[in-house]
């Protein structure tokens, strides 16, 4: 009896070690060509996320990690981008940046590390639900190492969406676990992580859960299941309070420039099939997802009810992303914030990779054949992924290096820290989340121009909201290139003395009666009641979640 127990334990740990080593090797290979290219392709979103990472890093060093406005980067404009766009998903990259000095190496290694943890999350999310190691392994590999993952990282630098892809298996399997086993913790972790990564994708995931809830409404006649669902909702709301409380507060008090698209077009099925089957690096579903759909319908009768539901939901989302959906009408509604219908493919991607892992292994019934099938799929997937890496490297290697001023109209590559620095010192004017009133003075903000008595003076920016300037004569009114948001409380210091300030007609901070000479102004956004409320609410949510995790773990150990 004891020997059998020891053998089982050894076998369990041996399998775990093999899986971890496999994921580690696959993760290294998944960034091999990117790392050895010795450059990072300069994509549209890279400038945005790189500045957010640096802003968080500087805020952490200054003891204000949860700053709501940008006081060091984004032209030191005081932009509320740090409050309006989730940033918790960037924390691992911020921490890693302290240890890796080369920013090119930092970005390429970050992708490998992300893939390793994404493989673990995908594998264990699946395994805790179906208790099948083979299908869970195939699911993790086919899902995480798909072309969609490398596209969102190295293709467009959409780190928010990439984070959502990482956590999406927690949501899918977490919701299924809630329906079948009354488990709520996995779903809570997944939904919290997604909302703290990307708001738009959170809305897409909510739609996914709603469609999955409809055919399973009868299950929620059970009071325990309803309690589990309520726990998941309430604890998710609490944990994410650190984001949504200031987000809603600033949104209600200000009219801001929100990214939208005036014209949205769906994708044709022919384009979807061509891109997917040719393994093109894109935000479309991958070739194995197409195979998963075909196998799903081929073995439809052998699928359980949940897989059938998921299969049809994937079809619905593919329809939503297509040209058959009335996007011309939808683009005039709040749906215009989606900008690109292809973003909807994150749902069929996770679903169809799961169905592929289950149906493919139905063919390999014999145990030995199943092991070879898992090995074959793993090798096939990593070869396709490395092919995608090589394609990106070769297609981007001819780009000019960003060794001078940054121009939005040119596709660059970054080869050293100086190139990354040139991003920060660019004069580009991204107005996302600026107050609407500030549009006429955007150039003044990006160029650090102080206005006084209808005259303009260029300032020196020292970071942390500090400006140095010289006045040749007394000024009755002076406007700083720092945005003022209604609902936020500001403190302005002129030469280390607190002075009264106000917002001018362009939502810029202004002060009165300044003497001529040299001056230093420092602007700070002070903490308010909603900040502390968000901290308390999130802390309580995390405590409840940790307590529930520990309780579940000990109950599991007790029953073993």
PDB file of C-alpha atoms in Angstrom, residues 15 19 23 122-140 173 181 304 307 354 356-365 367 370-371 374:
ATOM      1  CA  UNK A  15       5.340  13.898 -15.098  1.00  0.00           C
ATOM      2  CA  UNK A  19       5.898  19.051 -18.497  1.00  0.00           C
ATOM      3  CA  UNK A  23       7.312  24.168 -21.588  1.00  0.00           C
ATOM      4  CA  UNK A 122      -3.432  26.969 -20.293  1.00  0.00           C
ATOM      5  CA  UNK A 123      -2.310  23.481 -19.303  1.00  0.00           C
ATOM      6  CA  UNK A 124      -3.479  23.579 -15.699  1.00  0.00           C
ATOM      7  CA  UNK A 125      -6.722  25.402 -16.541  1.00  0.00           C
ATOM      8  CA  UNK A 126      -7.589  22.561 -18.899  1.00  0.00           C
ATOM      9  CA  UNK A 127      -6.256  19.776 -16.660  1.00  0.00           C
ATOM     10  CA  UNK A 128      -8.159  20.860 -13.546  1.00  0.00           C
ATOM     11  CA  UNK A 129     -11.324  20.688 -15.626  1.00  0.00           C
ATOM     12  CA  UNK A 130     -10.932  17.491 -17.667  1.00  0.00           C
ATOM     13  CA  UNK A 131      -8.140  15.631 -15.766  1.00  0.00           C
ATOM     14  CA  UNK A 132      -6.600  14.647 -19.097  1.00  0.00           C
ATOM     15  CA  UNK A 133      -2.870  15.405 -19.316  1.00  0.00           C
ATOM     16  CA  UNK A 134      -2.511  14.586 -23.011  1.00  0.00           C
ATOM     17  CA  UNK A 135      -5.332  16.795 -24.278  1.00  0.00           C
ATOM     18  CA  UNK A 136      -4.364  19.573 -21.838  1.00  0.00           C
ATOM     19  CA  UNK A 137      -0.792  19.522 -23.122  1.00  0.00           C
ATOM     20  CA  UNK A 138      -1.917  19.624 -26.755  1.00  0.00           C
ATOM     21  CA  UNK A 139      -4.349  22.438 -25.946  1.00  0.00           C
ATOM     22  CA  UNK A 140      -1.676  24.522 -24.194  1.00  0.00           C
ATOM     23  CA  UNK A 173     -12.548  26.399 -18.059  1.00  0.00           C
ATOM     24  CA  UNK A 181     -18.547  21.541 -10.074  1.00  0.00           C
ATOM     25  CA  UNK A 304     -20.406  16.312 -24.898  1.00  0.00           C
ATOM     26  CA  UNK A 307     -18.108  21.142 -26.400  1.00  0.00           C
ATOM     27  CA  UNK A 354      -9.582  23.099 -27.040  1.00  0.00           C
ATOM     28  CA  UNK A 356      -8.856  20.303 -31.549  1.00  0.00           C
ATOM     29  CA  UNK A 357      -6.998  18.883 -28.540  1.00  0.00           C
ATOM     30  CA  UNK A 358      -9.988  16.746 -27.574  1.00  0.00           C
ATOM     31  CA  UNK A 359     -11.072  15.496 -31.008  1.00  0.00           C
ATOM     32  CA  UNK A 360      -7.573  14.880 -32.363  1.00  0.00           C
ATOM     33  CA  UNK A 361      -6.800  12.574 -29.463  1.00  0.00           C
ATOM     34  CA  UNK A 362     -10.067  10.700 -30.073  1.00  0.00           C
ATOM     35  CA  UNK A 363      -8.342   9.364 -33.176  1.00  0.00           C
ATOM     36  CA  UNK A 364      -5.317   8.232 -31.172  1.00  0.00           C
ATOM     37  CA  UNK A 365      -7.138   5.812 -28.867  1.00  0.00           C
ATOM     38  CA  UNK A 367      -1.994   4.776 -25.521  1.00  0.00           C
ATOM     39  CA  UNK A 370      -1.536   8.902 -28.282  1.00  0.00           C
ATOM     40  CA  UNK A 371       1.953   9.634 -26.932  1.00  0.00           C
ATOM     41  CA  UNK A 374       1.174  14.503 -28.662  1.00  0.00           C
TER      42      UNK A 374
END
